[in-house]
Amino acid sequence: MNDFTYYNPTKIEFGKGKEKNIGKYIKDSGYESVLLVYGTGSIKKSSLYDDTIASLKEAGLKYEELSGIVSNPLISKVRDGIKIAKDNKLQAVLGVGGGSVADSVKAIAAGAKYDGDVWDFFIQKAVIKEALPVFTVMTLAATASEMNGNAVITNELTQQKFSIGTVLVNPVLSVINPELMATVSKDYLAYSAVDAIAHTIEVYFTATEHPKFNSRLVEAIIKTIMETTEILIKDPNDYEARGDFAWAATQALNGLTTSGTHGGNFPNHMIEHTLSALYNVPHGAGLSIVIPAWMKWYKEQNTAQFERFAKEIFGLSTADEGINELESWFSKIGSPVTLDQAGISKDDIDKMAENAVQTSKLWGLEENYNEQTIKDILHKA
Ligand code: NZQ
Ligand code: ZN
């Protein structure tokens, strides 16, 4: 077990109807005004938008709104949100939606306390020193953005999808009500399952030190996600399965699975963000394309852990069997596993590698993942 500091300042309010208290939660945290941020319409199809407004009003909060956050969220919208927050001197930001909304509010929170352009943080030209307090009500479980300090945003002009990560934008409080997630489409349910699994296996396979507890925790998360995804495909309203799925997805990237590990990194995410940046592929769909290819390319570097994965997850014995079974499962739930299935031509591999290597450099992975390596991996996809 490696030494570590574990600090996660996010309070989780989990359960039915908790979103109706969001105004009170914000008010009780000491704020009088808030920027409400949401996506392209799902919260208005349900009663969630009305419930949120009612809750803000009931708590006596002043609020402004920013709507239209898209999946693979854009820096232009973040800049709009920063302007509204600054112009109205708002004290907090609230995202109601999926990971794209949560990530956007985090970027807005940081940008609202900065005089320069918010993209500076993403290209590591500036460091986040302060941020407005962030609150979220999650309508989709996948990213764990509700309980971490990460945000991933696309700059549509430069076609770069880059990230920030700081505890300063960890939500103060997040509401997770599994009932709100029952309307997520089957496609996004599949992509979410892939994403949650991806968050755990990146470090599981790449760490040079991975304590047994962490391996077991990862395996529990993966099994839970796989089991509940299959239940939810058949019955989207199964509350128990939604709850298990959501809480497992939160644990997958809130710092717990990696505490005590050493040397792990996120190469699949590094490459996937390029697929989203260039082709607007949903994040989970991009991951199900990259992961099997990367596993085939990487497996000899950590055979023991790949064999463990095959045994613990699928009751199989070899690394190859485990990889093939995972790839088949991604296919079975409806997530693409080749570039071709996502409509991406292999003629674009050079262009993708050129784009991905930028993230590789920002994440300090260049030594193992240069343009050539990334091309080799993508050719397997
Ligand atoms: O725009 P709306 O109407 O909200 O529709 C969304 C969107 O079209 C819809 N949706 C969300 N909740 C729904 C719903 N539809 C019906 N009923 C509901 N209850 O689902 C679509 C996808 O939403 P999105 O927020 O994009 O999905 P997700 O939560 O998977 O977020 C993906 C983004 O998060 C980033 C990804 O790169 C991607 O940009 N990530 C963030 C991470 C983090 N902050 O730690 C880590 C991840 O690795 C990931 O990179
Ligand atoms: Zn992810």
GROMACS .gro file of C-alpha atoms and ligand atoms in nm:
model
  432
    1MET     CA    1   0.000   0.000   0.000
    2ASN     CA    2   0.143   0.332  -0.109
    3ASP     CA    3   0.115   0.639   0.118
    4PHE     CA    4  -0.172   0.866   0.029
    5THR     CA    5  -0.393   1.154   0.134
    6TYR     CA    6  -0.760   1.095   0.075
    7TYR     CA    7  -0.972   1.407   0.087
    8ASN     CA    8  -1.312   1.430  -0.076
    9PRO     CA    9  -1.510   1.730   0.047
   10THR     CA   10  -1.833   1.653  -0.142
   11LYS     CA   11  -2.147   1.581   0.056
   12ILE     CA   12  -2.384   1.336  -0.113
   13GLU     CA   13  -2.759   1.349  -0.062
   14PHE     CA   14  -2.878   1.016  -0.201
   15GLY     CA   15  -3.239   0.914  -0.243
   16LYS     CA   16  -3.590   0.975  -0.363
   17GLY     CA   17  -3.712   1.334  -0.379
   18LYS     CA   18  -3.389   1.487  -0.244
   19GLU     CA   19  -3.370   1.724  -0.543
   20LYS     CA   20  -3.669   1.909  -0.403
   21ASN     CA   21  -3.446   2.032  -0.119
   22ILE     CA   22  -3.173   2.172  -0.344
   23GLY     CA   23  -3.266   2.535  -0.269
   24LYS     CA   24  -3.247   2.466   0.103
   25TYR     CA   25  -2.912   2.286   0.068
   26ILE     CA   26  -2.765   2.587  -0.113
   27LYS     CA   27  -2.916   2.834   0.132
   28ASP     CA   28  -2.801   2.632   0.434
   29SER     CA   29  -2.449   2.636   0.290
   30GLY     CA   30  -2.460   3.015   0.321
   31TYR     CA   31  -2.538   3.138  -0.032
   32GLU     CA   32  -2.808   3.381  -0.147
   33SER     CA   33  -2.781   3.352  -0.526
   34VAL     CA   34  -2.703   3.087  -0.784
   35LEU     CA   35  -2.654   3.023  -1.156
   36LEU     CA   36  -2.874   2.729  -1.263
   37VAL     CA   37  -2.719   2.536  -1.554
   38TYR     CA   38  -2.885   2.256  -1.751
   39GLY     CA   39  -2.881   2.069  -2.081
   40THR     CA   40  -3.086   2.052  -2.396
   41GLY     CA   41  -3.429   1.963  -2.267
   42SER     CA   42  -3.452   1.641  -2.067
   43ILE     CA   43  -3.512   1.825  -1.738
   44LYS     CA   44  -3.808   2.007  -1.892
   45LYS     CA   45  -3.967   1.684  -2.018
   46SER     CA   46  -3.994   1.569  -1.658
   47SER     CA   47  -4.100   1.781  -1.363
   48LEU     CA   48  -3.738   1.832  -1.259
   49TYR     CA   49  -3.702   2.183  -1.401
   50ASP     CA   50  -4.021   2.302  -1.230
   51ASP     CA   51  -3.925   2.130  -0.905
   52THR     CA   52  -3.581   2.293  -0.912
   53ILE     CA   53  -3.719   2.643  -0.971
   54ALA     CA   54  -3.980   2.590  -0.698
   55SER     CA   55  -3.707   2.481  -0.458
   56LEU     CA   56  -3.485   2.782  -0.535
   57LYS     CA   57  -3.779   3.018  -0.491
   58GLU     CA   58  -3.891   2.855  -0.170
   59ALA     CA   59  -3.543   2.903  -0.026
   60GLY     CA   60  -3.554   3.270  -0.129
   61LEU     CA   61  -3.255   3.239  -0.361
   62LYS     CA   62  -3.191   3.482  -0.642
   63TYR     CA   63  -3.111   3.288  -0.960
   64GLU     CA   64  -3.016   3.320  -1.326
   65GLU     CA   65  -3.025   3.041  -1.587
   66LEU     CA   66  -2.800   2.898  -1.857
   67SER     CA   67  -2.948   2.620  -2.074
   68GLY     CA   68  -2.834   2.425  -2.379
   69ILE     CA   69  -2.528   2.243  -2.245
   70VAL     CA   70  -2.461   1.966  -2.499
   71SER     CA   71  -2.302   1.626  -2.449
   72ASN     CA   72  -1.927   1.676  -2.501
   73PRO     CA   73  -1.980   2.026  -2.357
   74LEU     CA   74  -1.836   2.335  -2.522
   75ILE     CA   75  -1.609   2.609  -2.394
   76SER     CA   76  -1.826   2.876  -2.563
   77LYS     CA   77  -2.115   2.785  -2.333
   78VAL     CA   78  -1.884   2.789  -2.033
   79ARG     CA   79  -1.781   3.143  -2.128
   80ASP     CA   80  -2.151   3.242  -2.150
   81GLY     CA   81  -2.204   3.105  -1.799
   82ILE     CA   82  -1.902   3.289  -1.661
   83LYS     CA   83  -2.035   3.616  -1.800
   84ILE     CA   84  -2.377   3.564  -1.641
   85ALA     CA   85  -2.219   3.470  -1.308
   86LYS     CA   86  -1.989   3.772  -1.312
   87ASP     CA   87  -2.246   4.025  -1.438
   88ASN     CA   88  -2.493   3.921  -1.169
   89LYS     CA   89  -2.234   3.866  -0.896
   90LEU     CA   90  -2.378   3.519  -0.832
   91GLN     CA   91  -2.243   3.336  -0.529
   92ALA     CA   92  -2.277   2.971  -0.641
   93VAL     CA   93  -2.342   2.748  -0.943
   94LEU     CA   94  -2.589   2.461  -0.969
   95GLY     CA   95  -2.583   2.201  -1.246
   96VAL     CA   96  -2.891   1.986  -1.306
   97GLY     CA   97  -2.814   1.712  -1.558
   98GLY     CA   98  -2.548   1.459  -1.651
   99GLY     CA   99  -2.169   1.477  -1.649
  100SER     CA  100  -2.163   1.736  -1.927
  101VAL     CA  101  -2.366   1.979  -1.718
  102ALA     CA  102  -2.167   1.902  -1.403
  103ASP     CA  103  -1.838   1.957  -1.586
  104SER     CA  104  -1.963   2.283  -1.734
  105VAL     CA  105  -2.061   2.424  -1.395
  106LYS     CA  106  -1.717   2.339  -1.258
  107ALA     CA  107  -1.548   2.527  -1.541
  108ILE     CA  108  -1.787   2.818  -1.491
  109ALA     CA  109  -1.712   2.813  -1.117
  110ALA     CA  110  -1.338   2.842  -1.182
  111GLY     CA  111  -1.371   3.095  -1.465
  112ALA     CA  112  -1.597   3.322  -1.262
  113LYS     CA  113  -1.311   3.385  -1.021
  114TYR     CA  114  -1.048   3.447  -1.289
  115ASP     CA  115  -0.973   3.759  -1.492
  116GLY     CA  116  -0.829   3.581  -1.796
  117ASP     CA  117  -0.989   3.332  -2.035
  118VAL     CA  118  -1.106   3.008  -1.872
  119TRP     CA  119  -0.938   2.796  -2.145
  120ASP     CA  120  -0.604   2.899  -1.986
  121PHE     CA  121  -0.674   2.639  -1.714
  122PHE     CA  122  -0.725   2.362  -1.968
  123ILE     CA  123  -0.399   2.427  -2.156
  124GLN     CA  124  -0.217   2.460  -1.823
  125LYS     CA  125  -0.133   2.826  -1.886
  126ALA     CA  126  -0.292   2.919  -1.551
  127VAL     CA  127  -0.368   2.736  -1.228
  128ILE     CA  128  -0.709   2.748  -1.060
  129LYS     CA  129  -0.668   2.929  -0.728
  130GLU     CA  130  -1.032   2.979  -0.634
  131ALA     CA  131  -1.379   2.892  -0.759
  132LEU     CA  132  -1.743   2.955  -0.685
  133PRO     CA  133  -1.906   2.676  -0.482
  134VAL     CA  134  -2.053   2.401  -0.703
  135PHE     CA  135  -2.378   2.208  -0.645
  136THR     CA  136  -2.520   1.935  -0.867
  137VAL     CA  137  -2.839   1.735  -0.910
  138MET     CA  138  -2.745   1.435  -1.123
  139THR     CA  139  -2.982   1.290  -1.384
  140LEU     CA  140  -2.737   1.040  -1.532
  141ALA     CA  141  -2.484   0.818  -1.354
  142ALA     CA  142  -2.153   0.760  -1.534
  143THR     CA  143  -1.879   1.014  -1.481
  144ALA     CA  144  -1.869   1.052  -1.101
  145SER     CA  145  -1.841   1.422  -1.173
  146GLU     CA  146  -2.082   1.463  -0.881
  147MET     CA  147  -1.804   1.363  -0.642
  148ASN     CA  148  -1.475   1.463  -0.802
  149GLY     CA  149  -1.288   1.773  -0.910
  150ASN     CA  150  -1.260   1.693  -1.280
  151ALA     CA  151  -1.415   1.868  -1.578
  152VAL     CA  152  -1.363   1.785  -1.944
  153ILE     CA  153  -1.455   2.052  -2.199
  154THR     CA  154  -1.424   2.078  -2.578
  155ASN     CA  155  -1.282   2.385  -2.747
  156GLU     CA  156  -1.481   2.374  -3.068
  157LEU     CA  157  -1.247   2.614  -3.250
  158THR     CA  158  -0.927   2.421  -3.185
  159GLN     CA  159  -1.093   2.074  -3.172
  160GLN     CA  160  -0.928   2.001  -2.839
  161LYS     CA  161  -1.106   1.817  -2.559
  162PHE     CA  162  -0.903   1.892  -2.247
  163SER     CA  163  -0.955   1.861  -1.872
  164ILE     CA  164  -0.902   2.032  -1.540
  165GLY     CA  165  -0.877   1.863  -1.204
  166THR     CA  166  -0.882   2.035  -0.866
  167VAL     CA  167  -1.056   1.981  -0.538
  168LEU     CA  168  -1.156   2.349  -0.557
  169VAL     CA  169  -1.434   2.254  -0.798
  170ASN     CA  170  -1.547   1.938  -0.619
  171PRO     CA  171  -1.917   1.991  -0.561
  172VAL     CA  172  -2.001   2.113  -0.212
  173LEU     CA  173  -2.307   1.890  -0.234
  174SER     CA  174  -2.454   1.659  -0.496
  175VAL     CA  175  -2.797   1.503  -0.510
  176ILE     CA  176  -2.817   1.149  -0.648
  177ASN     CA  177  -3.175   1.035  -0.688
  178PRO     CA  178  -3.181   0.713  -0.894
  179GLU     CA  179  -3.544   0.781  -0.989
  180LEU     CA  180  -3.434   1.081  -1.197
  181MET     CA  181  -3.219   0.845  -1.408
  182ALA     CA  182  -3.499   0.613  -1.521
  183THR     CA  183  -3.549   0.811  -1.844
  184VAL     CA  184  -3.187   0.785  -1.964
  185SER     CA  185  -3.191   0.625  -2.312
  186LYS     CA  186  -3.070   0.267  -2.365
  187ASP     CA  187  -2.778   0.403  -2.569
  188TYR     CA  188  -2.660   0.626  -2.288
  189LEU     CA  189  -2.718   0.354  -2.031
  190ALA     CA  190  -2.470   0.142  -2.228
  191TYR     CA  191  -2.221   0.429  -2.268
  192SER     CA  192  -2.250   0.504  -1.896
  193ALA     CA  193  -2.176   0.143  -1.807
  194VAL     CA  194  -1.866   0.147  -2.026
  195ASP     CA  195  -1.750   0.475  -1.873
  196ALA     CA  196  -1.789   0.360  -1.513
  197ILE     CA  197  -1.602   0.037  -1.590
  198ALA     CA  198  -1.334   0.235  -1.773
  199HIS     CA  199  -1.276   0.458  -1.470
  200THR     CA  200  -1.182   0.157  -1.261
  201ILE     CA  201  -0.979  -0.049  -1.506
  202GLU     CA  202  -0.742   0.224  -1.622
  203VAL     CA  203  -0.545   0.221  -1.297
  204TYR     CA  204  -0.626  -0.146  -1.221
  205PHE     CA  205  -0.421  -0.244  -1.525
  206THR     CA  206  -0.158   0.032  -1.540
  207ALA     CA  207  -0.056   0.081  -1.175
  208THR     CA  208   0.279  -0.061  -1.071
  209GLU     CA  209   0.136  -0.105  -0.723
  210HIS     CA  210  -0.230  -0.203  -0.684
  211PRO     CA  211  -0.328  -0.320  -0.335
  212LYS     CA  212  -0.562  -0.619  -0.303
  213PHE     CA  213  -0.833  -0.406  -0.146
  214ASN     CA  214  -0.832  -0.178  -0.451
  215SER     CA  215  -0.845  -0.472  -0.691
  216ARG     CA  216  -1.141  -0.617  -0.503
  217LEU     CA  217  -1.316  -0.281  -0.491
  218VAL     CA  218  -1.273  -0.242  -0.867
  219GLU     CA  219  -1.405  -0.591  -0.929
  220ALA     CA  220  -1.708  -0.524  -0.710
  221ILE     CA  221  -1.781  -0.206  -0.902
  222ILE     CA  222  -1.746  -0.376  -1.241
  223LYS     CA  223  -1.966  -0.669  -1.142
  224THR     CA  224  -2.229  -0.435  -1.001
  225ILE     CA  225  -2.229  -0.220  -1.313
  226MET     CA  226  -2.254  -0.522  -1.544
  227GLU     CA  227  -2.529  -0.690  -1.346
  228THR     CA  228  -2.741  -0.378  -1.303
  229THR     CA  229  -2.698  -0.268  -1.667
  230GLU     CA  230  -2.852  -0.595  -1.779
  231ILE     CA  231  -3.143  -0.547  -1.538
  232LEU     CA  232  -3.196  -0.185  -1.647
  233ILE     CA  233  -3.195  -0.269  -2.017
  234LYS     CA  234  -3.500  -0.485  -1.945
  235ASP     CA  235  -3.660  -0.262  -1.681
  236PRO     CA  236  -3.544   0.102  -1.672
  237ASN     CA  237  -3.761   0.164  -1.364
  238ASP     CA  238  -3.594  -0.091  -1.137
  239TYR     CA  239  -3.506   0.141  -0.848
  240GLU     CA  240  -3.272  -0.100  -0.669
  241ALA     CA  241  -3.070  -0.157  -0.985
  242ARG     CA  242  -3.061   0.218  -1.060
  243GLY     CA  243  -2.939   0.282  -0.706
  244ASP     CA  244  -2.665   0.020  -0.722
  245PHE     CA  245  -2.558   0.139  -1.065
  246ALA     CA  246  -2.546   0.505  -0.961
  247TRP     CA  247  -2.353   0.453  -0.638
  248ALA     CA  248  -2.108   0.215  -0.806
  249ALA     CA  249  -2.048   0.472  -1.081
  250THR     CA  250  -1.981   0.741  -0.820
  251GLN     CA  251  -1.728   0.521  -0.639
  252ALA     CA  252  -1.553   0.445  -0.968
  253LEU     CA  253  -1.400   0.792  -0.993
  254ASN     CA  254  -1.417   0.966  -0.656
  255GLY     CA  255  -1.058   0.886  -0.564
  256LEU     CA  256  -1.132   0.574  -0.362
  257THR     CA  257  -1.027   0.303  -0.608
  258THR     CA  258  -0.690   0.469  -0.671
  259SER     CA  259  -0.593   0.560  -0.310
  260GLY     CA  260  -0.287   0.357  -0.215
  261THR     CA  261  -0.203   0.265  -0.574
  262HIS     CA  262   0.108   0.383  -0.750
  263GLY     CA  263   0.201   0.462  -1.108
  264GLY     CA  264  -0.142   0.430  -1.268
  265ASN     CA  265  -0.263   0.644  -1.556
  266PHE     CA  266  -0.557   0.693  -1.794
  267PRO     CA  267  -0.437   0.612  -2.149
  268ASN     CA  268  -0.780   0.501  -2.275
  269HIS     CA  269  -0.935   0.830  -2.167
  270MET     CA  270  -0.646   1.019  -2.323
  271ILE     CA  271  -0.716   0.858  -2.663
  272GLU     CA  272  -1.095   0.865  -2.629
  273HIS     CA  273  -1.112   1.238  -2.573
  274THR     CA  274  -0.979   1.277  -2.927
  275LEU     CA  275  -1.265   1.069  -3.070
  276SER     CA  276  -1.511   1.297  -2.890
  277ALA     CA  277  -1.324   1.613  -2.992
  278LEU     CA  278  -1.301   1.524  -3.362
  279TYR     CA  279  -1.621   1.324  -3.423
  280ASN     CA  280  -1.847   1.416  -3.129
  281VAL     CA  281  -1.863   1.048  -3.031
  282PRO     CA  282  -2.033   1.000  -2.690
  283HIS     CA  283  -1.759   0.946  -2.432
  284GLY     CA  284  -1.861   0.591  -2.335
  285ALA     CA  285  -1.896   0.486  -2.700
  286GLY     CA  286  -1.545   0.612  -2.769
  287LEU     CA  287  -1.415   0.419  -2.470
  288SER     CA  288  -1.568   0.088  -2.581
  289ILE     CA  289  -1.379   0.131  -2.909
  290VAL     CA  290  -1.046   0.222  -2.751
  291ILE     CA  291  -1.043  -0.016  -2.452
  292PRO     CA  292  -1.038  -0.356  -2.628
  293ALA     CA  293  -0.773  -0.226  -2.871
  294TRP     CA  294  -0.560  -0.088  -2.589
  295MET     CA  295  -0.597  -0.409  -2.387
  296LYS     CA  296  -0.475  -0.620  -2.680
  297TRP     CA  297  -0.182  -0.383  -2.726
  298TYR     CA  298  -0.094  -0.360  -2.354
  299LYS     CA  299  -0.174  -0.702  -2.200
  300GLU     CA  300   0.184  -0.838  -2.188
  301GLN     CA  301   0.292  -0.547  -1.969
  302ASN     CA  302   0.079  -0.674  -1.680
  303THR     CA  303  -0.024  -1.033  -1.759
  304ALA     CA  304  -0.097  -1.127  -1.398
  305GLN     CA  305  -0.356  -0.851  -1.355
  306PHE     CA  306  -0.518  -0.935  -1.691
  307GLU     CA  307  -0.547  -1.298  -1.584
  308ARG     CA  308  -0.690  -1.190  -1.251
  309PHE     CA  309  -0.945  -0.976  -1.436
  310ALA     CA  310  -1.048  -1.271  -1.658
  311LYS     CA  311  -1.090  -1.495  -1.355
  312GLU     CA  312  -1.264  -1.255  -1.115
  313ILE     CA  313  -1.501  -1.093  -1.364
  314PHE     CA  314  -1.580  -1.374  -1.605
  315GLY     CA  315  -1.457  -1.697  -1.440
  316LEU     CA  316  -1.209  -1.744  -1.727
  317SER     CA  317  -0.834  -1.802  -1.713
  318THR     CA  318  -0.633  -1.622  -1.980
  319ALA     CA  319  -0.582  -1.252  -2.049
  320ASP     CA  320  -0.715  -1.296  -2.403
  321GLU     CA  321  -1.033  -1.465  -2.284
  322GLY     CA  322  -1.101  -1.178  -2.044
  323ILE     CA  323  -1.041  -0.915  -2.314
  324ASN     CA  324  -1.264  -1.093  -2.567
  325GLU     CA  325  -1.541  -1.137  -2.313
  326LEU     CA  326  -1.536  -0.770  -2.216
  327GLU     CA  327  -1.541  -0.667  -2.583
  328SER     CA  328  -1.838  -0.900  -2.645
  329TRP     CA  329  -2.020  -0.756  -2.347
  330PHE     CA  330  -1.973  -0.399  -2.476
  331SER     CA  331  -2.120  -0.515  -2.808
  332LYS     CA  332  -2.404  -0.697  -2.639
  333ILE     CA  333  -2.522  -0.388  -2.452
  334GLY     CA  334  -2.505  -0.181  -2.771
  335SER     CA  335  -2.179   0.014  -2.750
  336PRO     CA  336  -1.948   0.017  -3.057
  337VAL     CA  337  -1.617  -0.170  -3.042
  338THR     CA  338  -1.452  -0.062  -3.368
  339LEU     CA  339  -1.383   0.274  -3.532
  340ASP     CA  340  -1.582   0.148  -3.828
  341GLN     CA  341  -1.893   0.096  -3.615
  342ALA     CA  342  -1.872   0.462  -3.510
  343GLY     CA  343  -1.836   0.569  -3.873
  344ILE     CA  344  -1.472   0.672  -3.832
  345SER     CA  345  -1.236   0.591  -4.119
  346LYS     CA  346  -0.900   0.430  -4.051
  347ASP     CA  347  -0.757   0.688  -4.293
  348ASP     CA  348  -0.798   0.936  -4.007
  349ILE     CA  349  -0.569   0.749  -3.768
  350ASP     CA  350  -0.275   0.987  -3.825
  351LYS     CA  351  -0.498   1.286  -3.756
  352MET     CA  352  -0.636   1.123  -3.439
  353ALA     CA  353  -0.288   1.040  -3.311
  354GLU     CA  354  -0.174   1.397  -3.372
  355ASN     CA  355  -0.469   1.524  -3.170
  356ALA     CA  356  -0.439   1.267  -2.886
  357VAL     CA  357  -0.068   1.325  -2.833
  358GLN     CA  358  -0.152   1.677  -2.713
  359THR     CA  359  -0.342   1.528  -2.418
  360SER     CA  360  -0.067   1.272  -2.370
  361LYS     CA  361   0.176   1.563  -2.319
  362LEU     CA  362  -0.057   1.754  -2.086
  363TRP     CA  363  -0.103   1.439  -1.875
  364GLY     CA  364   0.270   1.356  -1.873
  365LEU     CA  365   0.223   1.029  -2.064
  366GLU     CA  366   0.440   1.113  -2.363
  367GLU     CA  367   0.715   0.871  -2.274
  368ASN     CA  368   0.484   0.569  -2.318
  369TYR     CA  369   0.228   0.721  -2.552
  370ASN     CA  370   0.377   0.912  -2.843
  371GLU     CA  371   0.214   0.956  -3.183
  372GLN     CA  372   0.339   0.621  -3.311
  373THR     CA  373   0.217   0.427  -3.007
  374ILE     CA  374  -0.125   0.586  -3.032
  375LYS     CA  375  -0.142   0.492  -3.401
  376ASP     CA  376  -0.050   0.132  -3.317
  377ILE     CA  377  -0.334   0.116  -3.064
  378LEU     CA  378  -0.586   0.277  -3.299
  379HIS     CA  379  -0.496   0.033  -3.577
  380LYS     CA  380  -0.616  -0.245  -3.345
  381ALA     CA  381  -0.952  -0.066  -3.323
  382NZQ     O1  382  -2.901   1.766  -2.269
  382NZQ     P1  383  -2.993   1.684  -2.187
  382NZQ     O2  384  -3.132   1.712  -2.216
  382NZQ     O3  385  -2.962   1.693  -2.040
  382NZQ     O4  386  -2.972   1.531  -2.234
  382NZQ     C1  387  -2.866   1.448  -2.191
  382NZQ     C2  388  -2.765   1.419  -2.301
  382NZQ     O5  389  -2.825   1.425  -2.427
  382NZQ     C3  390  -2.923   1.313  -2.166
  382NZQ     N1  391  -2.974   1.293  -2.030
  382NZQ     C4  392  -2.913   1.319  -1.913
  382NZQ     N2  393  -2.992   1.280  -1.812
  382NZQ     C5  394  -3.106   1.231  -1.866
  382NZQ     C6  395  -3.096   1.240  -2.005
  382NZQ     N3  396  -3.193   1.201  -2.087
  382NZQ     C7  397  -3.306   1.151  -2.033
  382NZQ     N4  398  -3.322   1.139  -1.899
  382NZQ     C8  399  -3.226   1.177  -1.813
  382NZQ     N5  400  -3.244   1.161  -1.682
  382NZQ     O6  401  -2.815   1.223  -2.184
  382NZQ     C9  402  -2.724   1.276  -2.278
  382NZQ    C10  403  -2.584   1.260  -2.226
  382NZQ     O7  404  -2.560   1.342  -2.115
  382NZQ     P2  405  -2.410   1.374  -2.068
  382NZQ     O8  406  -2.419   1.465  -1.952
  382NZQ     O9  407  -2.331   1.419  -2.184
  382NZQ    O10  408  -2.357   1.230  -2.027
  382NZQ     P3  409  -2.246   1.187  -1.923
  382NZQ    O11  410  -2.294   1.200  -1.785
  382NZQ    O12  411  -2.200   1.056  -1.968
  382NZQ    O13  412  -2.130   1.296  -1.941
  382NZQ    C11  413  -2.036   1.285  -2.044
  382NZQ    C12  414  -1.931   1.393  -2.033
  382NZQ    O14  415  -1.855   1.380  -1.912
  382NZQ    C13  416  -1.716   1.377  -1.942
  382NZQ    C14  417  -1.713   1.314  -2.079
  382NZQ    O15  418  -1.591   1.337  -2.145
  382NZQ    C15  419  -1.830   1.380  -2.147
  382NZQ    O16  420  -1.795   1.507  -2.197
  382NZQ     N6  421  -1.642   1.307  -1.835
  382NZQ    C16  422  -1.631   1.367  -1.716
  382NZQ    C17  423  -1.559   1.312  -1.613
  382NZQ    C18  424  -1.545   1.376  -1.483
  382NZQ     N7  425  -1.596   1.496  -1.464
  382NZQ    O17  426  -1.484   1.319  -1.392
  382NZQ    C19  427  -1.487   1.186  -1.627
  382NZQ    C20  428  -1.526   1.110  -1.747
  382NZQ    O18  429  -1.418   1.025  -1.780
  382NZQ    C21  430  -1.566   1.189  -1.866
  382NZQ    O19  431  -1.452   1.228  -1.941
  383ZN      ZN  432  -1.474   0.849  -1.849
   0.00000   0.00000   0.00000
